[in-house]
Amino acid sequence: MTAVRPTTISDAELDAIFEPIFDRIAEGAVDREIDRRLPFEEVGLLREAKFGALRVPVEFGGYGVTVRQLFRQLIALAAAESNLPQALRVHFSFVEDQLLADPGPEREHWLRAVVAGTLVGNAITEPGVGAVDRYRTRLTRDGERWRLNGTKYYSTGSLYADYILAAADRDGERVGVLVDATAEGVRQHDDWDGFGQRLTASGTTEFTDVVVTEDRILGPGYGAPGPTYATAYLQLVQLSVLAGIARRAERDARDWVSARTRGYTHSAADLPRRDPLVQQVIGRLSAAAFAAEASVLAVADVLDEVLAAGARDEKLVVAAELAAARAQLAVIDLVLPATTLLFEVGGASAVSERLRLDRHWRNARTVAVHNPAIQKARAIGDHLLNGADLPFAWSAGERTATQTPGAAQTPEARS
């Protein structure tokens, strides 16, 4: 186990590097939404700036930031383009796994690869029975190597990635497999048909006799049932997306109102920006964005404690999961109403397709259904009242009929 050195870079220095990039990404957000153009160019900008290496220690060429600093930047990126932090979710989890691995050539190889721009996507979740029972995707022996066969859904971010982290069954045990995205037998489809987060590349991935070498098998127990910091970490990426959406919704509403000169005969002021009711809406949007961001960063502080302890202190891990679960309920309840409230600042012109202000609600609603909040609320109550286990998301694929409902969560958490 290797401790990660404290950061040597400030938030102001990070902002100076990434704010101009985020601004460029934000400029094309509406056009990309209209055209359904996947942001490959924008991902390229992030690669060049080593955004994927934010958590990689300085000695390997990364920025060495804290978890709090990472999520602060993810919120800012989400405000520019909400699809991108979600697309990078498993990448950052993979980096954390490397940070916690024992020192050695393999660990150093992957950390330096990330600094060079390597991104990791995912192919974990399966349609049908495989999502709640056992993976139908199989890893089978073929002489000195292995073959991977199966179909995955919710392969978020994999179209932007160099490697795909796939979950598979190997003789009855769950293993992780790191597959080259361009390997023969890998087929990816941008067939995600949700009404929001359309550019996350969360479609289908097919593996047909893909050759896998021994060094690319992450081993039995990878993502096995039981408490893990990764559950809270992955959930917090989704919450950072919601916080970023709230920030952008407030900014878009404010910019639109500031430029408007047409009021209403029954308004309290000639200009919308002078109308106290409109001012109240902007104030409430600002408060929602502030509170959502504060909630995300509060959980990030808890995760910093967990990872500083080596992610092995079960008490801290449970505390992180409880914090993330509470934040999930709070952030959703803040952001979803805010993305509807913003339309109160104007009349029918606010629903213009050209503005695409509706994308904020659609995107927030889509992110919010990952790991249904009603299940999380019940699990929190059961934990506090009865000491029941919290719903660690990685347990979902291994759930058995004898487990209580509070012992598992939807597998979408890892997608």
Short mmCIF file of C-alpha atoms in Angstrom, two decimals, residues 63-226:
data_model
loop_
_atom_site.label_atom_id
_atom_site.label_comp_id
_atom_site.label_asym_id
_atom_site.label_seq_id
_atom_site.Cartn_x
_atom_site.Cartn_y
_atom_site.Cartn_z
CA TYR A 63 -0.70 17.01 -10.56
CA GLY A 64 -0.97 15.12 -7.27
CA VAL A 65 -4.20 16.83 -6.22
CA THR A 66 -6.41 15.88 -3.29
CA VAL A 67 -9.79 14.25 -3.77
CA ARG A 68 -11.44 17.56 -2.89
CA GLN A 69 -9.44 19.36 -5.57
CA LEU A 70 -10.34 16.69 -8.13
CA PHE A 71 -14.06 17.02 -7.49
CA ARG A 72 -13.84 20.80 -7.51
CA GLN A 73 -12.49 20.54 -11.07
CA LEU A 74 -15.08 17.90 -12.03
CA ILE A 75 -17.87 20.27 -10.98
CA ALA A 76 -16.34 23.01 -13.15
CA LEU A 77 -16.04 20.61 -16.09
CA ALA A 78 -19.65 19.50 -15.61
CA ALA A 79 -20.75 23.13 -15.75
CA ALA A 80 -19.06 23.35 -19.14
CA GLU A 81 -20.20 19.95 -20.45
CA SER A 82 -22.09 17.64 -18.10
CA ASN A 83 -21.41 14.55 -20.22
CA LEU A 84 -17.65 14.58 -19.73
CA PRO A 85 -17.22 13.95 -15.98
CA GLN A 86 -19.62 11.02 -16.25
CA ALA A 87 -17.69 9.68 -19.24
CA LEU A 88 -14.48 9.85 -17.18
CA ARG A 89 -15.96 8.34 -14.04
CA VAL A 90 -14.41 4.89 -14.21
CA HIS A 91 -11.13 6.37 -15.46
CA PHE A 92 -10.67 8.26 -12.21
CA SER A 93 -11.68 5.19 -10.20
CA PHE A 94 -9.05 3.17 -12.09
CA VAL A 95 -6.45 5.79 -11.18
CA GLU A 96 -7.42 5.48 -7.51
CA ASP A 97 -6.97 1.72 -7.73
CA GLN A 98 -3.45 2.26 -9.04
CA LEU A 99 -2.65 4.76 -6.30
CA LEU A 100 -3.61 2.18 -3.68
CA ALA A 101 -1.74 -0.67 -5.35
CA ASP A 102 1.61 -1.93 -4.08
CA PRO A 103 4.64 -0.18 -5.62
CA GLY A 104 6.06 -1.92 -8.64
CA PRO A 105 6.61 -1.74 -12.40
CA GLU A 106 2.96 -2.39 -13.28
CA ARG A 107 1.66 0.38 -11.03
CA GLU A 108 4.24 2.83 -12.37
CA HIS A 109 3.46 1.80 -15.95
CA TRP A 110 -0.23 2.66 -15.65
CA LEU A 111 0.31 5.88 -13.73
CA ARG A 112 2.78 7.13 -16.34
CA ALA A 113 0.44 6.00 -19.11
CA VAL A 114 -2.34 8.11 -17.60
CA VAL A 115 0.00 11.11 -17.51
CA ALA A 116 0.70 10.52 -21.21
CA GLY A 117 -3.02 10.78 -21.93
CA THR A 118 -4.31 7.23 -21.56
CA LEU A 119 -7.99 7.03 -20.62
CA VAL A 120 -9.90 4.04 -19.25
CA GLY A 121 -13.57 3.38 -19.95
CA ASN A 122 -15.84 0.63 -18.72
CA ALA A 123 -17.93 -2.34 -19.76
CA ILE A 124 -19.38 -3.64 -16.51
CA THR A 125 -23.16 -3.78 -16.67
CA GLU A 126 -25.06 -6.34 -18.70
CA PRO A 127 -28.64 -6.42 -19.95
CA GLY A 128 -31.00 -9.09 -18.67
CA VAL A 129 -30.30 -11.70 -16.03
CA GLY A 130 -26.59 -11.03 -16.00
CA ALA A 131 -27.17 -7.69 -14.32
CA VAL A 132 -28.52 -9.22 -11.12
CA ASP A 133 -27.30 -12.80 -11.11
CA ARG A 134 -24.00 -13.72 -12.73
CA TYR A 135 -22.18 -12.21 -15.67
CA ARG A 136 -22.81 -13.91 -18.98
CA THR A 137 -19.64 -12.34 -20.30
CA ARG A 138 -17.06 -15.12 -20.05
CA LEU A 139 -13.31 -15.31 -19.89
CA THR A 140 -12.18 -18.75 -21.05
CA ARG A 141 -8.78 -20.37 -21.39
CA ASP A 142 -7.28 -20.72 -24.87
CA GLY A 143 -3.83 -22.26 -24.47
CA GLU A 144 -1.46 -19.69 -22.99
CA ARG A 145 -3.99 -16.88 -23.31
CA TRP A 146 -7.64 -16.13 -22.69
CA ARG A 147 -10.68 -15.25 -24.79
CA LEU A 148 -13.33 -12.74 -23.79
CA ASN A 149 -16.91 -13.07 -25.08
CA GLY A 150 -20.02 -11.17 -24.09
CA THR A 151 -22.16 -8.06 -24.45
CA LYS A 152 -22.24 -5.07 -22.11
CA TYR A 153 -24.49 -2.06 -21.79
CA TYR A 154 -23.98 1.35 -20.12
CA SER A 155 -20.37 1.33 -21.39
CA THR A 156 -20.01 4.93 -20.32
CA GLY A 157 -17.04 6.77 -21.78
CA SER A 158 -15.54 3.78 -23.57
CA LEU A 159 -15.73 5.37 -27.02
CA TYR A 160 -13.32 8.03 -25.73
CA ALA A 161 -11.03 5.53 -24.00
CA ASP A 162 -7.85 3.67 -24.88
CA TYR A 163 -8.69 0.75 -22.60
CA ILE A 164 -11.96 -0.75 -21.42
CA LEU A 165 -12.32 -2.16 -17.93
CA ALA A 166 -14.67 -5.13 -18.37
CA ALA A 167 -16.19 -7.40 -15.74
CA ALA A 168 -16.39 -11.08 -16.61
CA ASP A 169 -17.00 -14.53 -15.20
CA ARG A 170 -13.99 -16.86 -15.09
CA ASP A 171 -14.98 -20.32 -13.94
CA GLY A 172 -17.55 -18.94 -11.53
CA GLU A 173 -15.56 -16.02 -10.12
CA ARG A 174 -15.79 -12.36 -11.00
CA VAL A 175 -12.69 -10.81 -12.53
CA GLY A 176 -11.79 -7.49 -14.08
CA VAL A 177 -10.24 -7.43 -17.55
CA LEU A 178 -8.43 -4.49 -19.09
CA VAL A 179 -9.05 -4.65 -22.84
CA ASP A 180 -7.52 -2.53 -25.60
CA ALA A 181 -10.39 -0.49 -27.03
CA THR A 182 -9.12 -1.12 -30.57
CA ALA A 183 -8.47 -4.85 -30.11
CA GLU A 184 -9.81 -7.26 -32.71
CA GLY A 185 -13.25 -8.47 -31.69
CA VAL A 186 -14.24 -5.30 -29.79
CA ARG A 187 -17.27 -3.49 -31.22
CA GLN A 188 -18.68 -0.34 -29.63
CA HIS A 189 -22.00 1.30 -30.43
CA ASP A 190 -23.26 4.79 -29.60
CA ASP A 191 -26.79 3.47 -29.05
CA TRP A 192 -27.59 5.03 -25.69
CA ASP A 193 -31.20 6.20 -26.14
CA GLY A 194 -31.80 8.16 -22.95
CA PHE A 195 -33.30 11.65 -23.23
CA GLY A 196 -30.41 13.13 -21.28
CA GLN A 197 -26.62 12.81 -21.02
CA ARG A 198 -26.69 11.85 -24.68
CA LEU A 199 -22.98 12.40 -25.28
CA THR A 200 -21.56 10.13 -22.56
CA ALA A 201 -21.15 7.30 -25.09
CA SER A 202 -23.05 5.01 -22.73
CA GLY A 203 -23.91 2.44 -25.36
CA THR A 204 -23.32 -1.23 -26.05
CA THR A 205 -19.95 -2.97 -26.18
CA GLU A 206 -19.56 -6.42 -27.75
CA PHE A 207 -16.60 -8.71 -27.15
CA THR A 208 -16.15 -11.55 -29.63
CA ASP A 209 -13.18 -13.86 -29.02
CA VAL A 210 -11.07 -10.95 -27.82
CA VAL A 211 -7.57 -12.14 -26.91
CA VAL A 212 -6.62 -11.31 -23.31
CA THR A 213 -3.16 -11.86 -21.86
CA GLU A 214 -2.60 -12.86 -18.25
CA ASP A 215 -1.25 -9.45 -17.26
CA ARG A 216 -4.53 -7.79 -18.27
CA ILE A 217 -6.62 -9.86 -15.84
CA LEU A 218 -7.09 -7.93 -12.61
CA GLY A 219 -7.82 -11.08 -10.70
CA PRO A 220 -10.54 -12.74 -8.63
CA GLY A 221 -12.29 -10.47 -6.21
CA TYR A 222 -11.85 -7.34 -8.32
CA GLY A 223 -14.96 -5.40 -7.41
CA ALA A 224 -16.07 -8.20 -5.11
CA PRO A 225 -18.97 -7.81 -2.65
CA GLY A 226 -18.34 -5.90 0.53
#
